[in-house]
Amino acid sequence: MIPAQQILQDTFGYPNFRGNQAQIIDTVVQGNSAFVLMPTGGGKSLCYQIPALMREGVAIVISPLIALMDDQVANARAVGIHAAAVHSGTPADTIRQIAEDIDSGSLKLLYVSPERLTTEKFLRFLDHTTVSLFAIDEAHCVSQWGHDFRPEYQQLSLLAQRYPHIPRIALTATADAQTRLDIKHYLQLNDAAEFISSFDRPNIHYQVIERQNGKKQLLDFIQKQAAGQSGIVYCLSRKSVEDIAQYLCDSGLNALPYHAGLPIQTRSQNQHRFTHEDNIIIVATVAFGMGIDKPDVRYVAHLDMPQSVEHFYQESGRAGRDGLPATSWLCYGMNNLMLLRERIQESSVSEQQKQIELQKLNAMFDICETAECRRVLLLRHFGEESQPCGNCDNCQHPPIRFDATELVQKLLSCIYRVGQQYAAGYVINVLRGKADDWITRNGHEQLSTFGIGAGLTDKNWRNIIRQCIGQNLIAADVSHHQALMLTPAALPVLKGEQSVMLRPLKREKAATQSGSLKSQWLRTEREERIWQALRQWRLDQARSENIAAYMICGDKTLQDIIRQQPRTLADLPPIYGLGDAKIAKYGQAILDVYLPLNGQEAGG
Ligand code: ADP
Ligand code: ZN
């Protein structure tokens, strides 16, 4: 049997296992079952693909989405693994061919939907087949608590009963405690080895800014930090998707819209271009992304705050799956928070559910407003304690805070004195001593708080109000024109028992990150030229084969070529991501592009 380490090198072209991949593979190769919880991009596929190559028979991989299956099959084939998928769209003669390939023992991986697997016909077929293992991908679909419940997944319990001697490996990237219990219960994995990875995505840089002119801020970010790279921009509504995509195109960028209102053909065309090319920006509603397996997404930008940390983690996690530097950029504003709160309040769910959702929303808002390391807060949300990361905006440019107790007391008492009946604009006018008709009609120019905040601008006060809402000192009453109200936490502040620290009111422009994503490693103009040429070659090659550019090879492989300066085919095997199959197929072509640019003769 070829050792796992050697398959990793020869087939996948990677020098080392990541995290606990090696132990997981070992467990399954030995014929034991495993439960694997690993964040997106962690490298789950290898955990069953390598055992599939090492064990006798065909591995059955259960996967919930056709797009996901087709992608995985294309990926496996690209590295020379014989893989296939059966689903509702598979033609009959392909199925016949698959059956033959299983018979002859050449097919190593078969992807199948849960519905198909659990048909009696398919099971009878399996009864007479040597199965190396069952891999249950996206295993959280088994749970009603999860976010993608699929009832058919629960029937997979039959695998344990019908095939007790075949190892099962369940894999997922998201599972809270309840979902984990469900997975173990329904897939009968209570005795299986459990492998839980850290949820940290160290290569993702987190950057959060307050919204001023969202569009312009987004354009700025893309142009300064991520020009020419693949990225996803998330917006809340279809209208803003269209609007932003147009704006980015008008600014000379390659942006495409994606939302459920577009004709299906446009959608799949845009998605295809995004996954297959390496410099497209997709502007989408959050529905986009599930099942899209593109490793070289260099940034995910949120133009609106997500409704929970779970959503944020999943969406931002679509960046940098190849492990190279990537950015999660988020722009948030008060209106955004208000709108989301309102949506929850007005939804038809139970009061208890509303409270849960408001809490989730607040946890997300805390991450936006925090002056601490964003990653520490993010991981804490998933029950993981960590140290300041050094790779988020707050770690790199710690925000300064000042003691704003006195200002906040002025605000709180003004809200109290106008009877907790008025929205921010009104309260600010009273504070700044601007008596409009409304205020005089109410006699509020007589209040002791009238004019006590004249020293600050309207914008300053709005900022203070926002921060106070963020710290839960005040709340806006959505059922009453957003009237500002005090929360119980405001009392100790009013009484002078507790101080309040706020971020500076007039913030300097957020410092831009040192350099852009691409220039972090390119040193010379020559390297840049080679990089662009190799990317162009990869794109042309991908088009001619009608597969995604990343399936030819990842950015890290191109970088490694530039770094290692190969001269002949014999220099290629140590290069990251180049296994035997890819060297045989593309090695010469890569050298033909590379060598002349590096001042050497082609054909060496
Ligand atoms: P997941 O399914 O966990 O989201 P994938 O299996 O798609 O992640 O892997 C993400 C990327 O990481 C892929 O491009 C994969 O080839 C790569 N990868 C996996 N394991 C390793 C490893 N040990 N070394 C380098 N790259 C790896
Ligand atoms: Zn940090």
mmCIF file of N, CA and C in Angstrom, residues 27-128:
data_model
loop_
_atom_site.group_PDB
_atom_site.id
_atom_site.type_symbol
_atom_site.label_atom_id
_atom_site.label_comp_id
_atom_site.label_asym_id
_atom_site.label_seq_id
_atom_site.Cartn_x
_atom_site.Cartn_y
_atom_site.Cartn_z
ATOM 1 N N THR A 27 -7.128 6.875 10.674
ATOM 2 C CA THR A 27 -8.291 6.244 11.292
ATOM 3 C C THR A 27 -9.150 5.530 10.243
ATOM 4 N N VAL A 28 -9.428 6.229 9.145
ATOM 5 C CA VAL A 28 -10.313 5.657 8.133
ATOM 6 C C VAL A 28 -9.627 4.516 7.385
ATOM 7 N N VAL A 29 -8.348 4.705 7.094
ATOM 8 C CA VAL A 29 -7.615 3.637 6.395
ATOM 9 C C VAL A 29 -7.648 2.351 7.214
ATOM 10 N N GLN A 30 -7.573 2.487 8.533
ATOM 11 C CA GLN A 30 -7.647 1.314 9.419
ATOM 12 C C GLN A 30 -9.040 0.674 9.434
ATOM 13 N N GLY A 31 -10.013 1.342 8.816
ATOM 14 C CA GLY A 31 -11.352 0.782 8.779
ATOM 15 C C GLY A 31 -12.268 1.300 9.873
ATOM 16 N N ASN A 32 -11.854 2.374 10.562
ATOM 17 C CA ASN A 32 -12.692 2.938 11.625
ATOM 18 C C ASN A 32 -13.436 4.190 11.146
ATOM 19 N N SER A 33 -14.537 4.476 11.825
ATOM 20 C CA SER A 33 -15.335 5.644 11.454
ATOM 21 C C SER A 33 -14.816 6.904 12.139
ATOM 22 N N ALA A 34 -15.172 8.040 11.564
ATOM 23 C CA ALA A 34 -14.678 9.303 12.118
ATOM 24 C C ALA A 34 -15.703 10.415 11.926
ATOM 25 N N PHE A 35 -15.677 11.363 12.871
ATOM 26 C CA PHE A 35 -16.494 12.567 12.762
ATOM 27 C C PHE A 35 -15.542 13.755 12.681
ATOM 28 N N VAL A 36 -15.637 14.529 11.608
ATOM 29 C CA VAL A 36 -14.666 15.582 11.352
ATOM 30 C C VAL A 36 -15.353 16.944 11.294
ATOM 31 N N LEU A 37 -14.960 17.816 12.194
ATOM 32 C CA LEU A 37 -15.462 19.189 12.187
ATOM 33 C C LEU A 37 -14.273 20.078 11.858
ATOM 34 N N MET A 38 -14.304 20.688 10.691
ATOM 35 C CA MET A 38 -13.151 21.459 10.220
ATOM 36 C C MET A 38 -13.676 22.661 9.468
ATOM 37 N N PRO A 39 -13.116 23.844 9.691
ATOM 38 C CA PRO A 39 -13.676 25.013 9.013
ATOM 39 C C PRO A 39 -13.509 24.929 7.500
ATOM 40 N N THR A 40 -14.339 25.673 6.793
ATOM 41 C CA THR A 40 -14.255 25.755 5.338
ATOM 42 C C THR A 40 -12.817 26.078 4.919
ATOM 43 N N GLY A 41 -12.339 25.342 3.940
ATOM 44 C CA GLY A 41 -10.980 25.583 3.474
ATOM 45 C C GLY A 41 -9.935 24.820 4.252
ATOM 46 N N GLY A 42 -10.367 24.110 5.280
ATOM 47 C CA GLY A 42 -9.429 23.377 6.128
ATOM 48 C C GLY A 42 -8.816 22.172 5.418
ATOM 49 N N GLY A 43 -9.518 21.674 4.405
ATOM 50 C CA GLY A 43 -8.984 20.515 3.674
ATOM 51 C C GLY A 43 -9.695 19.231 4.034
ATOM 52 N N LYS A 44 -11.019 19.283 4.027
ATOM 53 C CA LYS A 44 -11.786 18.090 4.391
ATOM 54 C C LYS A 44 -11.721 17.014 3.304
ATOM 55 N N SER A 45 -11.740 17.440 2.034
ATOM 56 C CA SER A 45 -11.838 16.443 0.958
ATOM 57 C C SER A 45 -10.708 15.417 0.997
ATOM 58 N N LEU A 46 -9.491 15.899 1.263
ATOM 59 C CA LEU A 46 -8.353 14.972 1.320
ATOM 60 C C LEU A 46 -8.579 13.867 2.340
ATOM 61 N N CYS A 47 -9.332 14.171 3.387
ATOM 62 C CA CYS A 47 -9.514 13.221 4.491
ATOM 63 C C CYS A 47 -10.246 11.958 4.057
ATOM 64 N N TYR A 48 -11.055 12.051 2.992
ATOM 65 C CA TYR A 48 -11.641 10.806 2.479
ATOM 66 C C TYR A 48 -11.047 10.414 1.135
ATOM 67 N N GLN A 49 -10.511 11.406 0.395
ATOM 68 C CA GLN A 49 -9.955 11.047 -0.918
ATOM 69 C C GLN A 49 -8.723 10.160 -0.784
ATOM 70 N N ILE A 50 -7.851 10.489 0.157
ATOM 71 C CA ILE A 50 -6.642 9.666 0.301
ATOM 72 C C ILE A 50 -6.981 8.261 0.805
ATOM 73 N N PRO A 51 -7.826 8.098 1.838
ATOM 74 C CA PRO A 51 -8.226 6.728 2.201
ATOM 75 C C PRO A 51 -8.882 5.988 1.034
ATOM 76 N N ALA A 52 -9.639 6.717 0.208
ATOM 77 C CA ALA A 52 -10.286 6.071 -0.937
ATOM 78 C C ALA A 52 -9.242 5.487 -1.875
ATOM 79 N N LEU A 53 -8.106 6.197 -2.001
ATOM 80 C CA LEU A 53 -7.050 5.694 -2.878
ATOM 81 C C LEU A 53 -6.302 4.532 -2.238
ATOM 82 N N MET A 54 -6.312 4.494 -0.902
ATOM 83 C CA MET A 54 -5.526 3.474 -0.212
ATOM 84 C C MET A 54 -6.290 2.188 0.034
ATOM 85 N N ARG A 55 -7.602 2.281 0.135
ATOM 86 C CA ARG A 55 -8.400 1.088 0.433
ATOM 87 C C ARG A 55 -8.944 0.452 -0.841
ATOM 88 N N GLU A 56 -9.272 -0.800 -0.729
ATOM 89 C CA GLU A 56 -9.820 -1.513 -1.876
ATOM 90 C C GLU A 56 -11.275 -1.072 -2.104
ATOM 91 N N GLY A 57 -11.683 -1.021 -3.364
ATOM 92 C CA GLY A 57 -13.078 -0.728 -3.678
ATOM 93 C C GLY A 57 -13.310 0.730 -4.017
ATOM 94 N N VAL A 58 -14.599 1.088 -4.091
ATOM 95 C CA VAL A 58 -14.965 2.452 -4.454
ATOM 96 C C VAL A 58 -15.506 3.175 -3.222
ATOM 97 N N ALA A 59 -15.136 4.441 -3.052
ATOM 98 C CA ALA A 59 -15.652 5.231 -1.935
ATOM 99 C C ALA A 59 -16.937 5.912 -2.380
ATOM 100 N N ILE A 60 -17.961 5.850 -1.530
ATOM 101 C CA ILE A 60 -19.226 6.507 -1.835
ATOM 102 C C ILE A 60 -19.283 7.812 -1.045
ATOM 103 N N VAL A 61 -19.383 8.916 -1.767
ATOM 104 C CA VAL A 61 -19.402 10.218 -1.110
ATOM 105 C C VAL A 61 -20.799 10.815 -1.240
ATOM 106 N N ILE A 62 -21.440 11.071 -0.109
ATOM 107 C CA ILE A 62 -22.792 11.616 -0.143
ATOM 108 C C ILE A 62 -22.712 13.123 -0.001
ATOM 109 N N SER A 63 -23.319 13.820 -0.944
ATOM 110 C CA SER A 63 -23.179 15.266 -1.011
ATOM 111 C C SER A 63 -24.532 15.878 -1.372
ATOM 112 N N PRO A 64 -24.910 17.013 -0.776
ATOM 113 C CA PRO A 64 -26.283 17.492 -0.923
ATOM 114 C C PRO A 64 -26.580 18.250 -2.206
ATOM 115 N N LEU A 65 -25.570 18.755 -2.892
ATOM 116 C CA LEU A 65 -25.838 19.625 -4.029
ATOM 117 C C LEU A 65 -25.140 19.124 -5.280
ATOM 118 N N ILE A 66 -25.858 19.184 -6.398
ATOM 119 C CA ILE A 66 -25.284 18.712 -7.655
ATOM 120 C C ILE A 66 -24.057 19.541 -8.037
ATOM 121 N N ALA A 67 -24.184 20.872 -7.860
ATOM 122 C CA ALA A 67 -23.062 21.744 -8.244
ATOM 123 C C ALA A 67 -21.804 21.351 -7.477
ATOM 124 N N LEU A 68 -22.011 21.050 -6.195
ATOM 125 C CA LEU A 68 -20.896 20.685 -5.326
ATOM 126 C C LEU A 68 -20.258 19.378 -5.799
ATOM 127 N N MET A 69 -21.107 18.425 -6.162
ATOM 128 C CA MET A 69 -20.605 17.124 -6.621
ATOM 129 C C MET A 69 -19.791 17.286 -7.884
ATOM 130 N N ASP A 70 -20.354 18.020 -8.864
ATOM 131 C CA ASP A 70 -19.665 18.160 -10.143
ATOM 132 C C ASP A 70 -18.308 18.820 -9.960
ATOM 133 N N ASP A 71 -18.283 19.798 -9.052
ATOM 134 C CA ASP A 71 -17.043 20.489 -8.748
ATOM 135 C C ASP A 71 -15.995 19.554 -8.167
ATOM 136 N N GLN A 72 -16.448 18.747 -7.214
ATOM 137 C CA GLN A 72 -15.526 17.829 -6.538
ATOM 138 C C GLN A 72 -14.993 16.796 -7.525
ATOM 139 N N VAL A 73 -15.872 16.346 -8.416
ATOM 140 C CA VAL A 73 -15.440 15.359 -9.405
ATOM 141 C C VAL A 73 -14.392 15.980 -10.326
ATOM 142 N N ALA A 74 -14.670 17.200 -10.786
ATOM 143 C CA ALA A 74 -13.706 17.865 -11.677
ATOM 144 C C ALA A 74 -12.365 18.051 -10.964
ATOM 145 N N ASN A 75 -12.416 18.436 -9.692
ATOM 146 C CA ASN A 75 -11.196 18.618 -8.900
ATOM 147 C C ASN A 75 -10.404 17.332 -8.773
ATOM 148 N N ALA A 76 -11.119 16.247 -8.457
ATOM 149 C CA ALA A 76 -10.453 14.957 -8.276
ATOM 150 C C ALA A 76 -9.824 14.513 -9.596
ATOM 151 N N ARG A 77 -10.565 14.691 -10.683
ATOM 152 C CA ARG A 77 -10.026 14.276 -11.980
ATOM 153 C C ARG A 77 -8.797 15.083 -12.356
ATOM 154 N N ALA A 78 -8.834 16.371 -11.979
ATOM 155 C CA ALA A 78 -7.708 17.236 -12.334
ATOM 156 C C ALA A 78 -6.401 16.748 -11.715
ATOM 157 N N VAL A 79 -6.468 16.069 -10.579
ATOM 158 C CA VAL A 79 -5.230 15.544 -9.993
ATOM 159 C C VAL A 79 -5.039 14.069 -10.352
ATOM 160 N N GLY A 80 -5.876 13.555 -11.237
ATOM 161 C CA GLY A 80 -5.667 12.199 -11.732
ATOM 162 C C GLY A 80 -6.376 11.112 -10.943
ATOM 163 N N ILE A 81 -7.368 11.487 -10.123
ATOM 164 C CA ILE A 81 -8.140 10.467 -9.414
ATOM 165 C C ILE A 81 -9.373 10.128 -10.246
ATOM 166 N N HIS A 82 -9.648 8.856 -10.417
ATOM 167 C CA HIS A 82 -10.812 8.459 -11.200
ATOM 168 C C HIS A 82 -12.072 8.615 -10.338
ATOM 169 N N ALA A 83 -12.874 9.630 -10.659
ATOM 170 C CA ALA A 83 -14.070 9.943 -9.872
ATOM 171 C C ALA A 83 -15.251 10.182 -10.785
ATOM 172 N N ALA A 84 -16.464 9.982 -10.257
ATOM 173 C CA ALA A 84 -17.676 10.230 -11.033
ATOM 174 C C ALA A 84 -18.807 10.599 -10.081
ATOM 175 N N ALA A 85 -19.898 11.117 -10.651
ATOM 176 C CA ALA A 85 -21.065 11.452 -9.830
ATOM 177 C C ALA A 85 -22.322 10.901 -10.486
ATOM 178 N N VAL A 86 -23.257 10.447 -9.654
ATOM 179 C CA VAL A 86 -24.581 10.119 -10.193
ATOM 180 C C VAL A 86 -25.616 10.969 -9.494
ATOM 181 N N HIS A 87 -26.414 11.646 -10.277
ATOM 182 C CA HIS A 87 -27.545 12.383 -9.738
ATOM 183 C C HIS A 87 -28.633 12.409 -10.801
ATOM 184 N N SER A 88 -29.697 13.156 -10.527
ATOM 185 C CA SER A 88 -30.848 13.109 -11.435
ATOM 186 C C SER A 88 -30.473 13.471 -12.873
ATOM 187 N N GLY A 89 -29.411 14.269 -13.047
ATOM 188 C CA GLY A 89 -29.075 14.702 -14.402
ATOM 189 C C GLY A 89 -28.092 13.799 -15.137
ATOM 190 N N THR A 90 -27.707 12.679 -14.525
ATOM 191 C CA THR A 90 -26.697 11.832 -15.163
ATOM 192 C C THR A 90 -27.333 10.955 -16.246
ATOM 193 N N PRO A 91 -26.823 11.024 -17.496
ATOM 194 C CA PRO A 91 -27.403 10.213 -18.577
ATOM 195 C C PRO A 91 -27.207 8.713 -18.328
ATOM 196 N N ALA A 92 -28.115 7.919 -18.906
ATOM 197 C CA ALA A 92 -28.112 6.475 -18.653
ATOM 198 C C ALA A 92 -26.807 5.806 -19.066
ATOM 199 N N ASP A 93 -26.242 6.215 -20.213
ATOM 200 C CA ASP A 93 -25.023 5.491 -20.613
ATOM 201 C C ASP A 93 -23.829 5.855 -19.727
ATOM 202 N N THR A 94 -23.841 7.083 -19.140
ATOM 203 C CA THR A 94 -22.787 7.412 -18.176
ATOM 204 C C THR A 94 -22.911 6.479 -16.972
ATOM 205 N N ILE A 95 -24.155 6.246 -16.545
ATOM 206 C CA ILE A 95 -24.370 5.377 -15.389
ATOM 207 C C ILE A 95 -23.871 3.968 -15.693
ATOM 208 N N ARG A 96 -24.146 3.511 -16.916
ATOM 209 C CA ARG A 96 -23.668 2.176 -17.296
ATOM 210 C C ARG A 96 -22.141 2.112 -17.239
ATOM 211 N N GLN A 97 -21.513 3.174 -17.756
ATOM 212 C CA GLN A 97 -20.048 3.231 -17.754
ATOM 213 C C GLN A 97 -19.510 3.206 -16.312
ATOM 214 N N ILE A 98 -20.194 3.962 -15.448
ATOM 215 C CA ILE A 98 -19.769 4.011 -14.047
ATOM 216 C C ILE A 98 -19.822 2.620 -13.431
ATOM 217 N N ALA A 99 -20.938 1.915 -13.708
ATOM 218 C CA ALA A 99 -21.083 0.564 -13.154
ATOM 219 C C ALA A 99 -19.936 -0.340 -13.632
ATOM 220 N N GLU A 100 -19.579 -0.197 -14.906
ATOM 221 C CA GLU A 100 -18.475 -1.006 -15.436
ATOM 222 C C GLU A 100 -17.162 -0.664 -14.736
ATOM 223 N N ASP A 101 -16.928 0.654 -14.552
ATOM 224 C CA ASP A 101 -15.676 1.083 -13.926
ATOM 225 C C ASP A 101 -15.587 0.633 -12.474
ATOM 226 N N ILE A 102 -16.755 0.521 -11.833
ATOM 227 C CA ILE A 102 -16.747 0.023 -10.457
ATOM 228 C C ILE A 102 -16.413 -1.470 -10.474
ATOM 229 N N ASP A 103 -17.037 -2.146 -11.419
ATOM 230 C CA ASP A 103 -16.790 -3.581 -11.565
ATOM 231 C C ASP A 103 -15.318 -3.902 -11.780
ATOM 232 N N SER A 104 -14.687 -3.118 -12.649
ATOM 233 C CA SER A 104 -13.287 -3.380 -12.975
ATOM 234 C C SER A 104 -12.358 -2.866 -11.882
ATOM 235 N N GLY A 105 -12.928 -2.169 -10.907
ATOM 236 C CA GLY A 105 -12.115 -1.689 -9.788
ATOM 237 C C GLY A 105 -11.360 -0.405 -10.095
ATOM 238 N N SER A 106 -11.637 0.249 -11.233
ATOM 239 C CA SER A 106 -10.844 1.441 -11.550
ATOM 240 C C SER A 106 -11.421 2.715 -10.927
ATOM 241 N N LEU A 107 -12.738 2.746 -10.691
ATOM 242 C CA LEU A 107 -13.334 3.959 -10.121
ATOM 243 C C LEU A 107 -13.064 4.011 -8.621
ATOM 244 N N LYS A 108 -12.503 5.133 -8.144
ATOM 245 C CA LYS A 108 -12.151 5.227 -6.725
ATOM 246 C C LYS A 108 -13.152 6.045 -5.913
ATOM 247 N N LEU A 109 -13.831 7.021 -6.575
ATOM 248 C CA LEU A 109 -14.748 7.891 -5.835
ATOM 249 C C LEU A 109 -16.056 8.020 -6.587
ATOM 250 N N LEU A 110 -17.162 7.781 -5.907
ATOM 251 C CA LEU A 110 -18.461 7.987 -6.536
ATOM 252 C C LEU A 110 -19.287 8.936 -5.667
ATOM 253 N N TYR A 111 -19.619 10.099 -6.227
ATOM 254 C CA TYR A 111 -20.426 11.085 -5.509
ATOM 255 C C TYR A 111 -21.894 10.826 -5.813
ATOM 256 N N VAL A 112 -22.721 10.892 -4.780
ATOM 257 C CA VAL A 112 -24.124 10.565 -4.967
ATOM 258 C C VAL A 112 -24.978 11.384 -3.999
ATOM 259 N N SER A 113 -26.199 11.711 -4.422
ATOM 260 C CA SER A 113 -27.085 12.472 -3.543
ATOM 261 C C SER A 113 -27.711 11.518 -2.529
ATOM 262 N N PRO A 114 -28.141 12.029 -1.374
ATOM 263 C CA PRO A 114 -28.737 11.149 -0.374
ATOM 264 C C PRO A 114 -30.007 10.460 -0.883
ATOM 265 N N GLU A 115 -30.796 11.173 -1.705
ATOM 266 C CA GLU A 115 -32.031 10.579 -2.236
ATOM 267 C C GLU A 115 -31.705 9.344 -3.067
ATOM 268 N N ARG A 116 -30.701 9.486 -3.926
ATOM 269 C CA ARG A 116 -30.320 8.409 -4.814
ATOM 270 C C ARG A 116 -29.769 7.226 -4.013
ATOM 271 N N LEU A 117 -28.904 7.562 -3.050
ATOM 272 C CA LEU A 117 -28.272 6.499 -2.276
ATOM 273 C C LEU A 117 -29.284 5.610 -1.579
ATOM 274 N N THR A 118 -30.328 6.242 -1.020
ATOM 275 C CA THR A 118 -31.249 5.484 -0.185
ATOM 276 C C THR A 118 -32.326 4.757 -0.985
ATOM 277 N N THR A 119 -32.264 4.804 -2.314
ATOM 278 C CA THR A 119 -33.225 3.995 -3.075
ATOM 279 C C THR A 119 -32.831 2.518 -2.960
ATOM 280 N N GLU A 120 -33.837 1.662 -2.971
ATOM 281 C CA GLU A 120 -33.576 0.223 -2.811
ATOM 282 C C GLU A 120 -32.682 -0.286 -3.951
ATOM 283 N N LYS A 121 -32.910 0.286 -5.137
ATOM 284 C CA LYS A 121 -32.137 -0.152 -6.293
ATOM 285 C C LYS A 121 -30.631 0.105 -6.070
ATOM 286 N N PHE A 122 -30.344 1.305 -5.598
ATOM 287 C CA PHE A 122 -28.943 1.668 -5.399
ATOM 288 C C PHE A 122 -28.320 0.819 -4.292
ATOM 289 N N LEU A 123 -29.112 0.610 -3.237
ATOM 290 C CA LEU A 123 -28.583 -0.171 -2.113
ATOM 291 C C LEU A 123 -28.296 -1.613 -2.540
ATOM 292 N N ARG A 124 -29.204 -2.167 -3.375
ATOM 293 C CA ARG A 124 -28.969 -3.535 -3.848
ATOM 294 C C ARG A 124 -27.685 -3.600 -4.672
ATOM 295 N N PHE A 125 -27.466 -2.528 -5.437
ATOM 296 C CA PHE A 125 -26.228 -2.441 -6.213
ATOM 297 C C PHE A 125 -25.018 -2.426 -5.269
ATOM 298 N N LEU A 126 -25.134 -1.623 -4.205
ATOM 299 C CA LEU A 126 -24.022 -1.527 -3.255
ATOM 300 C C LEU A 126 -23.743 -2.862 -2.569
ATOM 301 N N ASP A 127 -24.829 -3.611 -2.319
ATOM 302 C CA ASP A 127 -24.674 -4.898 -1.626
ATOM 303 C C ASP A 127 -23.667 -5.794 -2.338
ATOM 304 N N HIS A 128 -23.579 -5.657 -3.666
ATOM 305 C CA HIS A 128 -22.694 -6.529 -4.438
ATOM 306 C C HIS A 128 -21.427 -5.825 -4.887
#
